[in-house]
GROMACS .gro file of C-alpha atoms in nm:
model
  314
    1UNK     CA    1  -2.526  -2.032   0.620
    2UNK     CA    2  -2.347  -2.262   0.393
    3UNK     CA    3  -2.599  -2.213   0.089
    4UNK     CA    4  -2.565  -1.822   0.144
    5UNK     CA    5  -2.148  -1.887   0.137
    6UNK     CA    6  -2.169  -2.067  -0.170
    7UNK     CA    7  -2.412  -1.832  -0.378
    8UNK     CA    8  -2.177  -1.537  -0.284
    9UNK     CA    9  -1.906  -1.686  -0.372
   10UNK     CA   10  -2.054  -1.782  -0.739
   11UNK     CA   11  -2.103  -1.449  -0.716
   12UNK     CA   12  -1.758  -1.313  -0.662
   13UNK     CA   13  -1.653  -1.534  -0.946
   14UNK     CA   14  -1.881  -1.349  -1.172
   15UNK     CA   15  -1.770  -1.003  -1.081
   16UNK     CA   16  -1.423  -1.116  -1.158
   17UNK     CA   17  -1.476  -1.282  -1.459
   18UNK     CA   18  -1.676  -0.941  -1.588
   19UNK     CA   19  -1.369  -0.740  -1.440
   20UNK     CA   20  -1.101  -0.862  -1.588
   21UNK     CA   21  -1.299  -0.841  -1.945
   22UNK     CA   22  -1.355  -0.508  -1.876
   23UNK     CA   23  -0.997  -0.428  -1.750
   24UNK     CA   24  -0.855  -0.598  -2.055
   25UNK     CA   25  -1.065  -0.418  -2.307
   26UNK     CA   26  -1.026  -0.072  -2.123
   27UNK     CA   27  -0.623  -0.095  -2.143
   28UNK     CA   28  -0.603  -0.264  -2.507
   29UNK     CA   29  -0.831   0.077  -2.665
   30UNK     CA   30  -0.610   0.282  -2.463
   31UNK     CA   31  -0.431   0.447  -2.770
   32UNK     CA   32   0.019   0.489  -2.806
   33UNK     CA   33   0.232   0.157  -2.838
   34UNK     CA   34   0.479   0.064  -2.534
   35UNK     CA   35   0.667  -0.039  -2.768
   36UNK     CA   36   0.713   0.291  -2.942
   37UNK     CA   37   0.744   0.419  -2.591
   38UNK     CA   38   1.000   0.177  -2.462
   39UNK     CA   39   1.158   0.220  -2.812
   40UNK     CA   40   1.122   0.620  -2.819
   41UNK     CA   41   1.031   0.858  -3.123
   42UNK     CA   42   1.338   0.780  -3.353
   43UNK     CA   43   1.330   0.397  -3.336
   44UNK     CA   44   1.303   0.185  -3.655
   45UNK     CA   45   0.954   0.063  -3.748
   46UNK     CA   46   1.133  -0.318  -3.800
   47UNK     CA   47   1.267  -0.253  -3.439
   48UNK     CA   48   0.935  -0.155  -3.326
   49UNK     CA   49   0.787  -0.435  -3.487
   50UNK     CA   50   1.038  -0.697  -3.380
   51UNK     CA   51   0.952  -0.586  -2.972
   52UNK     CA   52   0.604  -0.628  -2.993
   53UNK     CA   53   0.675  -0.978  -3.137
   54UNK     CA   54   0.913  -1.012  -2.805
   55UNK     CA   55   0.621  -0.882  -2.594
   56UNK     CA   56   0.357  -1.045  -2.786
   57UNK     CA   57   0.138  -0.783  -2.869
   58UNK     CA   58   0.111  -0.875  -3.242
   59UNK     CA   59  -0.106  -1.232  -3.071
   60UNK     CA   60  -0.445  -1.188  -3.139
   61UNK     CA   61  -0.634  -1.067  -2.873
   62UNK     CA   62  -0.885  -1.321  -2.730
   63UNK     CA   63  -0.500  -1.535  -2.694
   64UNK     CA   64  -0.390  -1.233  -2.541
   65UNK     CA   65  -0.675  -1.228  -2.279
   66UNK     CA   66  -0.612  -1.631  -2.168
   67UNK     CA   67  -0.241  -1.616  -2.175
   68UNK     CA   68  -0.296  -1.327  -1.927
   69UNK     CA   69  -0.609  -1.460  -1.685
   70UNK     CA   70  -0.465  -1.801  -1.692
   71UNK     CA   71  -0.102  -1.670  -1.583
   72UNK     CA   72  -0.255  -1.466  -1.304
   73UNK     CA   73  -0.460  -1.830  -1.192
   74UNK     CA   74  -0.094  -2.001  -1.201
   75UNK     CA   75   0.093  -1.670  -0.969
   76UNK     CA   76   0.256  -1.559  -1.346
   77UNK     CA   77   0.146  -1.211  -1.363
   78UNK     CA   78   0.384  -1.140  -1.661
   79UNK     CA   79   0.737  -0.930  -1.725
   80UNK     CA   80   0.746  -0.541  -1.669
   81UNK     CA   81   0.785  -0.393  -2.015
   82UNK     CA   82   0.989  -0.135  -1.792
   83UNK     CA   83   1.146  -0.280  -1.494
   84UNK     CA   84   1.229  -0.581  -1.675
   85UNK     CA   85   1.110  -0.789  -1.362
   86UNK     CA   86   0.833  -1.017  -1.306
   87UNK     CA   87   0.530  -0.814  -1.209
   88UNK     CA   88   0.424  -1.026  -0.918
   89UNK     CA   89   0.802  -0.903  -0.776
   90UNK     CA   90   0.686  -0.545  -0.844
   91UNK     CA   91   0.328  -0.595  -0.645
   92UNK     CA   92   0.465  -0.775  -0.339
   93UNK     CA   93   0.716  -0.513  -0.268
   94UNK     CA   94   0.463  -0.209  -0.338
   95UNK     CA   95   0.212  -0.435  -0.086
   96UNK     CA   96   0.465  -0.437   0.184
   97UNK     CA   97   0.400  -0.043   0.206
   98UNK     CA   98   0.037   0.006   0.035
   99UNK     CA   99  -0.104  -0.277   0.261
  100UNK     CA  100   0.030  -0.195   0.617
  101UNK     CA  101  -0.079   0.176   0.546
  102UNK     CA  102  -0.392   0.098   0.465
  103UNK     CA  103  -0.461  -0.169   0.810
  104UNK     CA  104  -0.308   0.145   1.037
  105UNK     CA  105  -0.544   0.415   0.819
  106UNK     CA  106  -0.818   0.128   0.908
  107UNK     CA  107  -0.749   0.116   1.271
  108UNK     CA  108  -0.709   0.507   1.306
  109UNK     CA  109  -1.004   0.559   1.154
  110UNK     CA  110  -1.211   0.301   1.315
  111UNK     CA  111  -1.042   0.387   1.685
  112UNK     CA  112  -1.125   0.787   1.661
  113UNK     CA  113  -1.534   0.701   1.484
  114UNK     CA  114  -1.678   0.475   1.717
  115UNK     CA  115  -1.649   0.696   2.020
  116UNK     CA  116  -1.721   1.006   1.848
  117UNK     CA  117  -2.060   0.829   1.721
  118UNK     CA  118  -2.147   0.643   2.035
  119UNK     CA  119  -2.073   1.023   2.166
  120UNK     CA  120  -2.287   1.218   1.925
  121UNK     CA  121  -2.586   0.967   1.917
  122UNK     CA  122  -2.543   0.955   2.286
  123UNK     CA  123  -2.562   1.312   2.359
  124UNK     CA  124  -2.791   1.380   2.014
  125UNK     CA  125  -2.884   1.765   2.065
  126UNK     CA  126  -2.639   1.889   2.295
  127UNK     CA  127  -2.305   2.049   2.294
  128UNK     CA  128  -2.083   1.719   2.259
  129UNK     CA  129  -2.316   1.634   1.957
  130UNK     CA  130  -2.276   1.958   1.790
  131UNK     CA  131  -1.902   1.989   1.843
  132UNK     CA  132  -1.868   1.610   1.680
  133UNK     CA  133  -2.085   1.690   1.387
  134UNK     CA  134  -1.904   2.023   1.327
  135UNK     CA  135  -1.537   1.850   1.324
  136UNK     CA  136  -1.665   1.587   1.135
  137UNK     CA  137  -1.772   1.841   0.850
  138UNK     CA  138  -1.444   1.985   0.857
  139UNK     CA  139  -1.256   1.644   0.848
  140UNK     CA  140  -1.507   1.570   0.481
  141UNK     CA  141  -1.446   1.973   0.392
  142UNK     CA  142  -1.074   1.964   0.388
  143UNK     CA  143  -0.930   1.783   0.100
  144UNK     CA  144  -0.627   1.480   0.232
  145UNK     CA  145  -0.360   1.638   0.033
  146UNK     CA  146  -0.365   1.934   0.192
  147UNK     CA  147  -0.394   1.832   0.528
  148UNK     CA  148  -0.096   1.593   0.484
  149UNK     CA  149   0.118   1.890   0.368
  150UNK     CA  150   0.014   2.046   0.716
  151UNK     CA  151   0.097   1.765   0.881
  152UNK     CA  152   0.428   1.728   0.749
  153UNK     CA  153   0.486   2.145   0.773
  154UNK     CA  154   0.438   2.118   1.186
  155UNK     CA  155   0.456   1.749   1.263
  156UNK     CA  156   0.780   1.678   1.051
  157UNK     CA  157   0.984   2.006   0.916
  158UNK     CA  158   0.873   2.285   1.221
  159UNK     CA  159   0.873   1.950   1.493
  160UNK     CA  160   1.099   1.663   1.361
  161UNK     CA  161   0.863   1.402   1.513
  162UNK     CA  162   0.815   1.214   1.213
  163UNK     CA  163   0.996   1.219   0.874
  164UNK     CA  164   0.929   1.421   0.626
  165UNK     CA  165   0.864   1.124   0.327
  166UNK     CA  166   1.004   0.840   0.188
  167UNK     CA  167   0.968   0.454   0.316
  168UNK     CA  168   1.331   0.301   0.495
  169UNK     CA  169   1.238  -0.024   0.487
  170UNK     CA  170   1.139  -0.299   0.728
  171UNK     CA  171   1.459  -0.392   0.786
  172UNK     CA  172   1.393  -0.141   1.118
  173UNK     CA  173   1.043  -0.195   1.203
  174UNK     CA  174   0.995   0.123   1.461
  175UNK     CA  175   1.126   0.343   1.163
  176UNK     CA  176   0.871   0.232   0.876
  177UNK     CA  177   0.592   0.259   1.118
  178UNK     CA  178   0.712   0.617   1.202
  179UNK     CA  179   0.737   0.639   0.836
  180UNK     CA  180   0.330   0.559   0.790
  181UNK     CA  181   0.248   0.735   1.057
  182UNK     CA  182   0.192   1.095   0.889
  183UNK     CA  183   0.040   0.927   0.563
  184UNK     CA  184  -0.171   0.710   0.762
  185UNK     CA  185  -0.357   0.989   0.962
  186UNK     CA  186  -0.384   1.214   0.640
  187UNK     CA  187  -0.590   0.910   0.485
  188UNK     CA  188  -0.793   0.839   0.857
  189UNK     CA  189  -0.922   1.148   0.949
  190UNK     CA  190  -1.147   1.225   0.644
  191UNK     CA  191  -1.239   0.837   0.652
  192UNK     CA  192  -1.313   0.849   1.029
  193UNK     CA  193  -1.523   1.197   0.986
  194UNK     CA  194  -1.721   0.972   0.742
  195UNK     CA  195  -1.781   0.661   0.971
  196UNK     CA  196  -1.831   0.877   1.262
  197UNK     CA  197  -2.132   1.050   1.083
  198UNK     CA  198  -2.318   0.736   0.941
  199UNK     CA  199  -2.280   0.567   1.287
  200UNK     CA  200  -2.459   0.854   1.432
  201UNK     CA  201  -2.730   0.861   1.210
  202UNK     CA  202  -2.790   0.459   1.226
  203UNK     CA  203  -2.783   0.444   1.596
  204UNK     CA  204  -3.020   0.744   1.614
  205UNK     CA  205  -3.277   0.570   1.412
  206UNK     CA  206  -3.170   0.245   1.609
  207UNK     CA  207  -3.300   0.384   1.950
  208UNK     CA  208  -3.628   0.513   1.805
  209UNK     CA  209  -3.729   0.152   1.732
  210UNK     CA  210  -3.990  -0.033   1.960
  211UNK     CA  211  -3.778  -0.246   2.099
  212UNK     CA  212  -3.537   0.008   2.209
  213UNK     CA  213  -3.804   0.157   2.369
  214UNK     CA  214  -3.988  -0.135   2.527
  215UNK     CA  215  -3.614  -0.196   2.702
  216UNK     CA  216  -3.616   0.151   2.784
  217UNK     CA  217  -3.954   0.114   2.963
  218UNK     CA  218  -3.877  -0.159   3.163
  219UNK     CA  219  -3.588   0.052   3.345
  220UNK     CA  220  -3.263   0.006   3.105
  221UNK     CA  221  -3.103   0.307   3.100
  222UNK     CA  222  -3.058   0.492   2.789
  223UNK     CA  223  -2.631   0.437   2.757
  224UNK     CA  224  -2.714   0.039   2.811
  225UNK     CA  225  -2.981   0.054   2.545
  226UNK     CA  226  -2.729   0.245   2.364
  227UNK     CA  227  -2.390   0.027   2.408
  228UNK     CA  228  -2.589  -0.330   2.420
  229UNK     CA  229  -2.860  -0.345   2.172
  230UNK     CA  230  -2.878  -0.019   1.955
  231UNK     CA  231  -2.456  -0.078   1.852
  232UNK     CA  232  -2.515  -0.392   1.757
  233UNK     CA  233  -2.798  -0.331   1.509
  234UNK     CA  234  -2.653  -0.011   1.377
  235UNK     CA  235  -2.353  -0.240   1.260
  236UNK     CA  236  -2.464  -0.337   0.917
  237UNK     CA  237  -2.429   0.031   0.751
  238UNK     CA  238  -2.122   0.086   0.962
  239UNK     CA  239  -1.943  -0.246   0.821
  240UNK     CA  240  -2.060  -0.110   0.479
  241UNK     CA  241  -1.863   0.210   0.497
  242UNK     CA  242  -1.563  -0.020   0.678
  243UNK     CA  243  -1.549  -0.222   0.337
  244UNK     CA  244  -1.571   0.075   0.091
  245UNK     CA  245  -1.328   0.248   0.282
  246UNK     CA  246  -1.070  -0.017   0.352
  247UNK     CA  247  -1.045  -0.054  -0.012
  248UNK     CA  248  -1.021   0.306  -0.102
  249UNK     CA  249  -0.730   0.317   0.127
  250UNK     CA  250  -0.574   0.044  -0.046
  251UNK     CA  251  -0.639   0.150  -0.418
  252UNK     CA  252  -0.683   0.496  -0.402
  253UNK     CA  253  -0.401   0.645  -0.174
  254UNK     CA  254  -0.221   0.775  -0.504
  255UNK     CA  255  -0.185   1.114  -0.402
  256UNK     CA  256  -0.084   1.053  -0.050
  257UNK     CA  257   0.184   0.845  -0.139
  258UNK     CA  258   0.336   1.118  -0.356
  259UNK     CA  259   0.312   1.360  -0.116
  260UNK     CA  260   0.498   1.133   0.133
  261UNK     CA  261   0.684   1.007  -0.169
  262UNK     CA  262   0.581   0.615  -0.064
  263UNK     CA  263   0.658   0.358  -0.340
  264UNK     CA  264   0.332   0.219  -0.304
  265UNK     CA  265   0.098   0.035  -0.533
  266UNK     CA  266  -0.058   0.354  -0.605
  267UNK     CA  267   0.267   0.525  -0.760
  268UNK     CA  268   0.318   0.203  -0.954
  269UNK     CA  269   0.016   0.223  -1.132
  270UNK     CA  270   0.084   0.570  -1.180
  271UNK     CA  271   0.413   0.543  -1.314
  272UNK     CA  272   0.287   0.249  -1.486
  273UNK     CA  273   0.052   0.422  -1.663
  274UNK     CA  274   0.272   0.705  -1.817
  275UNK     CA  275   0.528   0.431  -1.921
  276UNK     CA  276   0.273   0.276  -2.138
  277UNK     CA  277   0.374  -0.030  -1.880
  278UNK     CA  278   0.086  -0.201  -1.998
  279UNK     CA  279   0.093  -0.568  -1.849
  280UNK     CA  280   0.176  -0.371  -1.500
  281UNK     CA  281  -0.161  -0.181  -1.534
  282UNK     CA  282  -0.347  -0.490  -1.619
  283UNK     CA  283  -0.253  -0.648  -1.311
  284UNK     CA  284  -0.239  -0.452  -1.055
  285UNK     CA  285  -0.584  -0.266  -1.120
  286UNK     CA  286  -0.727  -0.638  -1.154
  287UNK     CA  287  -0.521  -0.767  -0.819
  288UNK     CA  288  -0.741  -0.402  -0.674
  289UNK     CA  289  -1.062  -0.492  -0.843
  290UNK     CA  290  -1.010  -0.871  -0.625
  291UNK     CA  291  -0.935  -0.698  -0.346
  292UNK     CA  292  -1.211  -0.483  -0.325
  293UNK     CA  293  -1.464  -0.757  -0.457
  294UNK     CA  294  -1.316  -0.992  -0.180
  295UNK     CA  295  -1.384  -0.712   0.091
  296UNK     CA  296  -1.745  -0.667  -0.033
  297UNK     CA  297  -1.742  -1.078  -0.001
  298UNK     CA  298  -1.620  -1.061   0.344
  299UNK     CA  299  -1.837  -0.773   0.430
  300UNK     CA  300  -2.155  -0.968   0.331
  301UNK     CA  301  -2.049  -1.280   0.540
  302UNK     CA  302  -2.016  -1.011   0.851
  303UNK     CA  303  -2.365  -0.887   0.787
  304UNK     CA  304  -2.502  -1.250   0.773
  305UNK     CA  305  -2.325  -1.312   1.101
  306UNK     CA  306  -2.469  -0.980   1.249
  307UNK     CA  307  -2.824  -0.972   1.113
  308UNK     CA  308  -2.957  -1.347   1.132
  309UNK     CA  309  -3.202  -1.281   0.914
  310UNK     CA  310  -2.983  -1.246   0.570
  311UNK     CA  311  -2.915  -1.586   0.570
  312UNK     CA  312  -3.271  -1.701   0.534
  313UNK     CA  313  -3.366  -1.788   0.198
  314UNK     CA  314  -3.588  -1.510  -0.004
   0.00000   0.00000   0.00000
């Protein structure tokens, strides 16, 4: 278990190091000048020319890349061209919203699949399984953003259960959560439909293996075969979809979080982007690209400690 650790790990250092070339070069050929930006149309060429001194843009741009990688190694993730603040300032309080949202999305989505798929494989065939396979094509059908305007239509303007939008802080813990709770179960359902549908299909191809059926045989019923042996080895594809999805919630809630208006991390890049807020960009998509590498990471070690034989050497 330890060698298989180790080479993933030399592997997630890899992936980063190709990441953050990739991020670096992606955002430097992106074409305008934040400092003509920050500067607007009428500014002085000197004055331009003196800021992007200030900002060191006019560094060449291999000194560029270190300055940048080895300030994110040391926790200095640069100055805000437009906030004027350090950027790791900016990320920490966009996390204290993008990051709980996501865990609740997680649970929600995790809570309503597993029944519906132990249901559906359960009951494969029959009405139960052809009422969970039909919501669960309606929950991929219907796009997020529209279903979070419905949700906010009955559950928060026709209602008043749940506020409309914005984020009040955690200063009252009972409001942000009521705050989430709207943009959290616009991002879960489509997620859960997903999950609910590939755990289906991998325990139905679970129980038609021979050992499902030897237990069967020897007088296990069909929900214990179902709940003790088939769940377990249908886990792997499940925990796939678990890690993809945990890290779409985190990186790609953009939308969402304008509907709900939710200073987020996905609104930062946003406005980061259209503010030619270039050292913002850079960091937060590369702080997303570790995140979702360290899931993947994390998801492999949970296969290995599911599936026994991943850790044997090829």
């Amino acid at each position: 278990m330890g060698r298989y650790i180790l080479k993933r790990i030399a592997s997630l250092i890899a992936s980063l190091i190709v990441a953050s070339l990739a991020i670096f070069a992606l955002i430097e050929v992106t074409p305008g000048d934040p400092a003509a930006f920050m500067l607007g149309l009428n500014a002085a060429p000197e004055t331009v020319a003196a800021l992007r001194d200030q900002l060191g843009l006019n560094e060449p741009l291999p000194l560029r890349y270190l300055h940048w990688v080895g300030g994110m190694l040391s926790g200095d993730f640069g100055l805000s061209y437009t906030y004027k603040v350090p950027v790791a300032e900016l990320v920490g309080d966009r996390l204290k919203i993008s990051l709980p949202l996501a865990l609740i999305a997680l649970a929600l989505s995790t809570a309503l699949a597993l029944p519906a798929g132990l249901i559906a494989a359960a009951r494969r065939g029959k009405a139960a399984d052809a009422a969970v396979m039909g919501a669960t094509q309606l929950g991929i059908a219907v796009p997020n953003f529209w279903f979070a305007m419905l949700l906010v239509l009955l559950l928060a303007v026709r209602w008043r259960l749940f506020p409309a939008g914005g984020f009040p802080g955690w200063s009252d813990p009972l409001a942000a959560l009521r705050a989430l709770t709207l943009p959290a179960v616009a991002l879960a359902l489509p997620q859960a439909a997903i999950l609910a549908r590939v755990l289906r299909s991998a325990l139905i191809e679970t129980l038609g293996q021979d050992y499902i059926r030897t237990a069967r045989a020897k007088g296990l019923s069909r929900q214990a075969a179902l709940t003790r042996h088939a769940l377990r080895n249908a886990l792997i594809p499940v925990l796939t979809i678990l890690g993809m999805q945990f890290s779409f919630l985190l990186a790609g809630a953009i939308i969402i979080e304008n509907v709900f208006y939710l200073p987020g991390l996905g609104r930062l890049i946003f406005q980061a982007i259209t503010q030619r807020d270039l050292i913002v960009v850079e960091s937060v998509v590369m702080l997303l690209v570790f995140a979702v590498i360290a899931v993947t990471f994390l998801t492999d070690l949970a296969y290995a400690a599911v599936d026994p034989r991943l850790r044997r050497p090829a």
